[in-house]
Amino acid sequence: QVQVVESGGGLVQPGGSLRLSCAVSGLVLDGYTITWFRREPGKAQEGVAALDFSLDYKYYSDSVKGRFTIAGDNVKNTVYLQMNSLKSEDTAVYYCATDRHVGRNSWFLTSMYDIWGHGTQVTVFS
């Protein structure tokens, strides 16, 4: 059975950093696309960062480019999201999703992913 478990969320002040982890079991991530989404209260889910695990292609939304970094560890079968220079607008529940070779034009489409975690809360407050 495939499981996706996010961790690393918490409370942080503006300008601070957090590192989220997405641990996947039940499949080998080589050959999969892994994407971090987030949902702010009252808003639609937003793609934040995507990683093609095999090709090491990475893609970021404009809202986080230059501040967030996605990286994969094929030994631990885990994907990380390093979040720096956090802003209050980054407050959201962050979800990790994965599926086989999602096309690059579709990386931020939630309908392309069948495997999801339950999310981890990130709160940026002053």
Tab-separated table of N, CA and C in Angstrom:
chain	number	residue	atom	x	y	z
A	1	GLN	N	0.841	-1.179	0.000
A	1	GLN	CA	0.000	0.000	0.000
A	1	GLN	C	0.889	1.245	0.000
A	2	VAL	N	0.557	2.178	-0.877
A	2	VAL	CA	1.353	3.392	-0.985
A	2	VAL	C	0.915	4.385	0.098
A	3	GLN	N	1.903	4.965	0.760
A	3	GLN	CA	1.620	5.995	1.764
A	3	GLN	C	2.495	7.199	1.524
A	4	VAL	N	1.905	8.367	1.720
A	4	VAL	CA	2.628	9.633	1.616
A	4	VAL	C	2.420	10.375	2.929
A	5	VAL	N	3.507	10.726	3.585
A	5	VAL	CA	3.410	11.373	4.889
A	5	VAL	C	4.241	12.645	4.883
A	6	GLU	N	3.554	13.758	5.083
A	6	GLU	CA	4.243	15.048	5.181
A	6	GLU	C	4.567	15.345	6.642
A	7	SER	N	5.658	16.058	6.842
A	7	SER	CA	6.026	16.500	8.186
A	7	SER	C	6.869	17.761	8.071
A	8	GLY	N	7.093	18.401	9.214
A	8	GLY	CA	7.975	19.560	9.244
A	8	GLY	C	7.271	20.901	9.343
A	9	GLY	N	5.949	20.893	9.295
A	9	GLY	CA	5.231	22.154	9.423
A	9	GLY	C	5.333	22.714	10.839
A	10	GLY	N	4.880	23.944	11.007
A	10	GLY	CA	4.925	24.557	12.327
A	10	GLY	C	4.681	26.049	12.261
A	11	LEU	N	5.019	26.709	13.354
A	11	LEU	CA	4.869	28.156	13.477
A	11	LEU	C	6.221	28.814	13.272
A	12	VAL	N	6.247	29.888	12.509
A	12	VAL	CA	7.499	30.585	12.249
A	12	VAL	C	7.191	32.057	12.018
A	13	GLN	N	8.137	32.898	12.353
A	13	GLN	CA	7.959	34.335	12.128
A	13	GLN	C	8.331	34.702	10.695
A	14	PRO	N	7.816	35.801	10.186
A	14	PRO	CA	8.203	36.251	8.834
A	14	PRO	C	9.710	36.350	8.717
A	15	GLY	N	10.222	35.894	7.578
A	15	GLY	CA	11.657	35.870	7.352
A	15	GLY	C	12.316	34.583	7.792
A	16	GLY	N	11.579	33.751	8.511
A	16	GLY	CA	12.127	32.489	8.994
A	16	GLY	C	12.109	31.397	7.945
A	17	SER	N	12.536	30.210	8.373
A	17	SER	CA	12.658	29.063	7.465
A	17	SER	C	12.035	27.824	8.074
A	18	LEU	N	11.582	26.950	7.203
A	18	LEU	CA	11.116	25.614	7.587
A	18	LEU	C	11.512	24.652	6.481
A	19	ARG	N	11.696	23.389	6.846
A	19	ARG	CA	11.910	22.356	5.845
A	19	ARG	C	10.828	21.297	6.002
A	20	LEU	N	10.049	21.139	4.951
A	20	LEU	CA	9.016	20.109	4.934
A	20	LEU	C	9.579	18.833	4.324
A	21	SER	N	9.089	17.707	4.817
A	21	SER	CA	9.479	16.405	4.280
A	21	SER	C	8.249	15.676	3.768
A	22	CYS	N	8.436	14.944	2.691
A	22	CYS	CA	7.381	14.097	2.116
A	22	CYS	C	7.973	12.703	1.962
A	23	ALA	N	7.651	11.845	2.903
A	23	ALA	CA	8.172	10.475	2.892
A	23	ALA	C	7.169	9.567	2.196
A	24	VAL	N	7.651	8.846	1.188
A	24	VAL	CA	6.783	7.972	0.397
A	24	VAL	C	7.189	6.529	0.613
A	25	SER	N	6.228	5.662	0.870
A	25	SER	CA	6.494	4.235	1.001
A	25	SER	C	5.541	3.476	0.091
A	26	GLY	N	5.954	2.294	-0.312
A	26	GLY	CA	5.113	1.459	-1.163
A	26	GLY	C	5.384	1.616	-2.642
A	27	LEU	N	6.252	2.516	-3.006
A	27	LEU	CA	6.697	2.655	-4.389
A	27	LEU	C	8.062	3.321	-4.382
A	28	VAL	N	8.749	3.182	-5.521
A	28	VAL	CA	10.047	3.825	-5.685
A	28	VAL	C	9.827	5.088	-6.497
A	29	LEU	N	10.311	6.218	-5.980
A	29	LEU	CA	10.002	7.496	-6.597
A	29	LEU	C	10.654	7.700	-7.958
A	30	ASP	N	11.676	6.963	-8.266
A	30	ASP	CA	12.278	7.054	-9.594
A	30	ASP	C	11.211	6.714	-10.631
A	31	GLY	N	10.933	7.660	-11.525
A	31	GLY	CA	9.861	7.464	-12.491
A	31	GLY	C	8.596	8.226	-12.155
A	32	TYR	N	8.615	8.928	-11.029
A	32	TYR	CA	7.434	9.668	-10.579
A	32	TYR	C	7.700	11.175	-10.556
A	33	THR	N	6.634	11.910	-10.635
A	33	THR	CA	6.644	13.349	-10.393
A	33	THR	C	6.084	13.589	-9.003
A	34	ILE	N	6.744	14.440	-8.243
A	34	ILE	CA	6.296	14.765	-6.896
A	34	ILE	C	6.098	16.272	-6.811
A	35	THR	N	4.945	16.670	-6.343
A	35	THR	CA	4.609	18.091	-6.314
A	35	THR	C	4.090	18.492	-4.945
A	36	TRP	N	4.546	19.632	-4.490
A	36	TRP	CA	3.992	20.236	-3.280
A	36	TRP	C	2.896	21.219	-3.684
A	37	PHE	N	1.740	21.038	-3.068
A	37	PHE	CA	0.629	21.977	-3.203
A	37	PHE	C	0.385	22.617	-1.839
A	38	ARG	N	-0.354	23.713	-1.857
A	38	ARG	CA	-0.784	24.301	-0.590
A	38	ARG	C	-2.196	24.830	-0.750
A	39	ARG	N	-2.890	24.862	0.403
A	39	ARG	CA	-4.242	25.398	0.406
A	39	ARG	C	-4.349	26.390	1.547
A	40	GLU	N	-4.608	27.634	1.184
A	40	GLU	CA	-4.864	28.670	2.174
A	40	GLU	C	-6.357	28.670	2.472
A	41	PRO	N	-6.731	29.073	3.667
A	41	PRO	CA	-8.154	29.095	4.016
A	41	PRO	C	-8.969	29.892	3.006
A	42	GLY	N	-10.033	29.271	2.482
A	42	GLY	CA	-10.926	29.963	1.567
A	42	GLY	C	-10.414	30.085	0.149
A	43	LYS	N	-9.287	29.451	-0.151
A	43	LYS	CA	-8.733	29.564	-1.505
A	43	LYS	C	-8.561	28.188	-2.130
A	44	ALA	N	-8.399	28.169	-3.435
A	44	ALA	CA	-8.167	26.917	-4.149
A	44	ALA	C	-6.748	26.418	-3.885
A	45	GLN	N	-6.567	25.125	-4.093
A	45	GLN	CA	-5.242	24.539	-3.923
A	45	GLN	C	-4.296	25.093	-4.983
A	46	GLU	N	-3.080	25.362	-4.560
A	46	GLU	CA	-2.093	26.003	-5.433
A	46	GLU	C	-0.840	25.150	-5.522
A	47	GLY	N	-0.374	24.915	-6.748
A	47	GLY	CA	0.900	24.223	-6.916
A	47	GLY	C	2.038	25.139	-6.519
A	48	VAL	N	3.000	24.598	-5.792
A	48	VAL	CA	4.106	25.390	-5.262
A	48	VAL	C	5.430	24.996	-5.900
A	49	ALA	N	5.729	23.702	-5.890
A	49	ALA	CA	7.002	23.220	-6.433
A	49	ALA	C	6.840	21.787	-6.888
A	50	ALA	N	7.461	21.460	-8.010
A	50	ALA	CA	7.368	20.112	-8.577
A	50	ALA	C	8.748	19.583	-8.907
A	51	LEU	N	8.876	18.262	-8.819
A	51	LEU	CA	10.148	17.595	-9.098
A	51	LEU	C	9.883	16.344	-9.924
A	52	ASP	N	10.528	16.264	-11.081
A	52	ASP	CA	10.572	15.009	-11.827
A	52	ASP	C	11.749	14.233	-11.261
A	53	PHE	N	11.440	13.172	-10.520
A	53	PHE	CA	12.470	12.502	-9.731
A	53	PHE	C	13.555	11.891	-10.600
A	54	SER	N	13.193	11.349	-11.753
A	54	SER	CA	14.172	10.682	-12.604
A	54	SER	C	15.111	11.670	-13.273
A	55	LEU	N	14.529	12.743	-13.802
A	55	LEU	CA	15.292	13.692	-14.599
A	55	LEU	C	15.808	14.858	-13.768
A	56	ASP	N	15.370	14.931	-12.508
A	56	ASP	CA	15.755	16.038	-11.623
A	56	ASP	C	15.349	17.393	-12.196
A	57	TYR	N	14.229	17.433	-12.936
A	57	TYR	CA	13.668	18.708	-13.376
A	57	TYR	C	12.873	19.289	-12.211
A	58	LYS	N	13.003	20.592	-12.023
A	58	LYS	CA	12.299	21.262	-10.943
A	58	LYS	C	11.538	22.461	-11.495
A	59	TYR	N	10.411	22.745	-10.872
A	59	TYR	CA	9.577	23.850	-11.338
A	59	TYR	C	8.930	24.497	-10.125
A	60	TYR	N	8.870	25.824	-10.139
A	60	TYR	CA	8.342	26.563	-9.001
A	60	TYR	C	7.280	27.564	-9.452
A	61	SER	N	6.335	27.809	-8.582
A	61	SER	CA	5.388	28.880	-8.849
A	61	SER	C	6.100	30.216	-8.681
A	62	ASP	N	5.581	31.236	-9.329
A	62	ASP	CA	6.198	32.563	-9.239
A	62	ASP	C	6.195	33.077	-7.796
A	63	SER	N	5.198	32.664	-7.038
A	63	SER	CA	5.060	33.178	-5.674
A	63	SER	C	6.154	32.683	-4.726
A	64	VAL	N	6.834	31.589	-5.088
A	64	VAL	CA	7.860	31.044	-4.180
A	64	VAL	C	9.236	30.961	-4.823
A	65	LYS	N	9.322	31.269	-6.108
A	65	LYS	CA	10.600	31.151	-6.818
A	65	LYS	C	11.657	32.010	-6.143
A	66	GLY	N	12.824	31.419	-5.915
A	66	GLY	CA	13.904	32.129	-5.257
A	66	GLY	C	13.892	32.008	-3.746
A	67	ARG	N	12.793	31.526	-3.195
A	67	ARG	CA	12.692	31.368	-1.737
A	67	ARG	C	12.567	29.904	-1.327
A	68	PHE	N	11.905	29.090	-2.149
A	68	PHE	CA	11.692	27.681	-1.838
A	68	PHE	C	12.571	26.825	-2.746
A	69	THR	N	13.005	25.682	-2.210
A	69	THR	CA	13.798	24.734	-2.985
A	69	THR	C	13.257	23.334	-2.761
A	70	ILE	N	12.993	22.615	-3.852
A	70	ILE	CA	12.536	21.219	-3.762
A	70	ILE	C	13.713	20.309	-4.079
A	71	ALA	N	13.833	19.227	-3.334
A	71	ALA	CA	14.943	18.302	-3.544
A	71	ALA	C	14.504	16.895	-3.162
A	72	GLY	N	15.065	15.902	-3.845
A	72	GLY	CA	14.703	14.518	-3.581
A	72	GLY	C	15.877	13.716	-3.061
A	73	ASP	N	15.581	12.731	-2.249
A	73	ASP	CA	16.572	11.793	-1.721
A	73	ASP	C	16.125	10.396	-2.122
A	74	ASN	N	16.810	9.793	-3.094
A	74	ASN	CA	16.337	8.494	-3.587
A	74	ASN	C	16.680	7.358	-2.640
A	75	VAL	N	17.568	7.581	-1.697
A	75	VAL	CA	17.871	6.551	-0.694
A	75	VAL	C	16.738	6.493	0.325
A	76	LYS	N	16.305	7.658	0.774
A	76	LYS	CA	15.229	7.718	1.771
A	76	LYS	C	13.839	7.740	1.127
A	77	ASN	N	13.781	7.817	-0.215
A	77	ASN	CA	12.487	7.902	-0.907
A	77	ASN	C	11.660	9.058	-0.359
A	78	THR	N	12.312	10.179	-0.214
A	78	THR	CA	11.718	11.342	0.426
A	78	THR	C	12.007	12.584	-0.414
A	79	VAL	N	11.050	13.489	-0.426
A	79	VAL	CA	11.221	14.778	-1.098
A	79	VAL	C	11.091	15.883	-0.055
A	80	TYR	N	11.942	16.867	-0.160
A	80	TYR	CA	11.974	17.959	0.803
A	80	TYR	C	11.581	19.264	0.137
A	81	LEU	N	11.011	20.155	0.924
A	81	LEU	CA	10.741	21.507	0.484
A	81	LEU	C	11.357	22.455	1.503
A	82	GLN	N	12.485	23.038	1.123
A	82	GLN	CA	13.141	24.026	1.974
A	82	GLN	C	12.501	25.378	1.700
A	83	MET	N	11.962	25.979	2.744
A	83	MET	CA	11.238	27.247	2.599
A	83	MET	C	11.975	28.320	3.388
A	84	ASN	N	12.504	29.288	2.677
A	84	ASN	CA	13.221	30.399	3.300
A	84	ASN	C	12.469	31.700	3.085
A	85	SER	N	12.844	32.710	3.847
A	85	SER	CA	12.232	34.048	3.722
A	85	SER	C	10.710	33.953	3.715
A	86	LEU	N	10.190	33.222	4.672
A	86	LEU	CA	8.745	32.984	4.709
A	86	LEU	C	7.964	34.271	4.954
A	87	LYS	N	6.795	34.337	4.335
A	87	LYS	CA	5.909	35.491	4.441
A	87	LYS	C	4.570	35.036	5.018
A	88	SER	N	3.794	35.983	5.494
A	88	SER	CA	2.498	35.625	6.066
A	88	SER	C	1.609	34.954	5.028
A	89	GLU	N	1.769	35.345	3.771
A	89	GLU	CA	0.943	34.741	2.713
A	89	GLU	C	1.337	33.305	2.387
A	90	ASP	N	2.405	32.811	2.979
A	90	ASP	CA	2.775	31.401	2.822
A	90	ASP	C	2.012	30.510	3.799
A	91	THR	N	1.263	31.111	4.701
A	91	THR	CA	0.476	30.330	5.655
A	91	THR	C	-0.547	29.486	4.915
A	92	ALA	N	-0.491	28.181	5.140
A	92	ALA	CA	-1.367	27.248	4.421
A	92	ALA	C	-1.127	25.843	4.947
A	93	VAL	N	-1.994	24.933	4.525
A	93	VAL	CA	-1.710	23.500	4.695
A	93	VAL	C	-0.978	23.056	3.434
A	94	TYR	N	0.163	22.424	3.626
A	94	TYR	CA	0.993	21.985	2.502
A	94	TYR	C	0.811	20.482	2.300
A	95	TYR	N	0.545	20.117	1.056
A	95	TYR	CA	0.302	18.723	0.688
A	95	TYR	C	1.350	18.260	-0.320
A	96	CYS	N	1.663	16.997	-0.230
A	96	CYS	CA	2.551	16.358	-1.187
A	96	CYS	C	1.731	15.385	-2.027
A	97	ALA	N	1.944	15.414	-3.342
A	97	ALA	CA	1.220	14.514	-4.238
A	97	ALA	C	2.198	13.915	-5.230
A	98	THR	N	1.908	12.699	-5.669
A	98	THR	CA	2.795	12.058	-6.623
A	98	THR	C	2.020	11.181	-7.587
A	99	ASP	N	2.583	11.020	-8.760
A	99	ASP	CA	2.038	10.101	-9.756
A	99	ASP	C	3.116	9.891	-10.812
A	100	ARG	N	2.903	8.902	-11.641
A	100	ARG	CA	3.911	8.562	-12.651
A	100	ARG	C	4.010	9.643	-13.720
A	101	HIS	N	5.222	10.103	-13.957
A	101	HIS	CA	5.566	10.971	-15.082
A	101	HIS	C	4.440	11.912	-15.500
A	102	VAL	N	4.121	12.856	-14.681
A	102	VAL	CA	3.158	13.883	-15.041
A	102	VAL	C	3.828	14.831	-16.040
A	103	GLY	N	3.134	15.143	-17.113
A	103	GLY	CA	3.689	16.032	-18.124
A	103	GLY	C	4.019	17.393	-17.553
A	104	ARG	N	5.074	17.987	-18.076
A	104	ARG	CA	5.567	19.242	-17.522
A	104	ARG	C	4.528	20.349	-17.584
A	105	ASN	N	3.662	20.321	-18.552
A	105	ASN	CA	2.611	21.337	-18.638
A	105	ASN	C	1.492	21.100	-17.630
A	106	SER	N	1.525	19.987	-16.936
A	106	SER	CA	0.439	19.614	-16.027
A	106	SER	C	0.882	19.484	-14.584
A	107	TRP	N	2.091	19.865	-14.300
A	107	TRP	CA	2.619	19.617	-12.972
A	107	TRP	C	1.777	20.228	-11.865
A	108	PHE	N	1.133	21.320	-12.081
A	108	PHE	CA	0.368	21.983	-11.030
A	108	PHE	C	-1.132	21.733	-11.148
A	109	LEU	N	-1.528	20.729	-11.921
A	109	LEU	CA	-2.937	20.346	-12.005
A	109	LEU	C	-3.216	19.248	-10.989
A	110	THR	N	-4.079	19.519	-10.034
A	110	THR	CA	-4.355	18.530	-8.986
A	110	THR	C	-4.958	17.258	-9.548
A	111	SER	N	-5.682	17.360	-10.659
A	111	SER	CA	-6.345	16.183	-11.242
A	111	SER	C	-5.355	15.162	-11.788
A	112	MET	N	-4.084	15.541	-11.948
A	112	MET	CA	-3.091	14.622	-12.501
A	112	MET	C	-2.525	13.679	-11.449
A	113	TYR	N	-2.875	13.870	-10.188
A	113	TYR	CA	-2.256	13.103	-9.098
A	113	TYR	C	-3.288	12.247	-8.384
A	114	ASP	N	-2.975	10.969	-8.231
A	114	ASP	CA	-3.856	10.048	-7.517
A	114	ASP	C	-3.388	9.766	-6.095
A	115	ILE	N	-2.154	10.107	-5.796
A	115	ILE	CA	-1.577	9.737	-4.500
A	115	ILE	C	-1.266	11.021	-3.741
A	116	TRP	N	-1.921	11.173	-2.578
A	116	TRP	CA	-1.800	12.394	-1.798
A	116	TRP	C	-1.516	12.081	-0.334
A	117	GLY	N	-0.813	12.988	0.311
A	117	GLY	CA	-0.677	12.934	1.755
A	117	GLY	C	-1.789	13.716	2.419
A	118	HIS	N	-1.749	13.733	3.763
A	118	HIS	CA	-2.795	14.411	4.523
A	118	HIS	C	-2.468	15.867	4.840
A	119	GLY	N	-1.252	16.270	4.562
A	119	GLY	CA	-0.888	17.677	4.714
A	119	GLY	C	-0.226	17.998	6.034
A	120	THR	N	0.479	19.129	6.035
A	120	THR	CA	1.117	19.643	7.245
A	120	THR	C	0.915	21.160	7.269
A	121	GLN	N	0.561	21.677	8.443
A	121	GLN	CA	0.215	23.091	8.564
A	121	GLN	C	1.470	23.946	8.718
A	122	VAL	N	1.529	25.008	7.928
A	122	VAL	CA	2.581	26.013	8.069
A	122	VAL	C	1.908	27.340	8.398
A	123	THR	N	2.326	27.948	9.489
A	123	THR	CA	1.756	29.224	9.905
A	123	THR	C	2.874	30.229	10.094
A	124	VAL	N	2.809	31.318	9.345
A	124	VAL	CA	3.798	32.390	9.448
A	124	VAL	C	3.107	33.579	10.107
A	125	PHE	N	3.594	33.962	11.277
A	125	PHE	CA	2.917	34.999	12.046
A	125	PHE	C	3.944	35.963	12.624
A	126	SER	N	3.488	37.159	12.866
A	126	SER	CA	4.379	38.154	13.482
A	126	SER	C	3.860	38.526	14.866
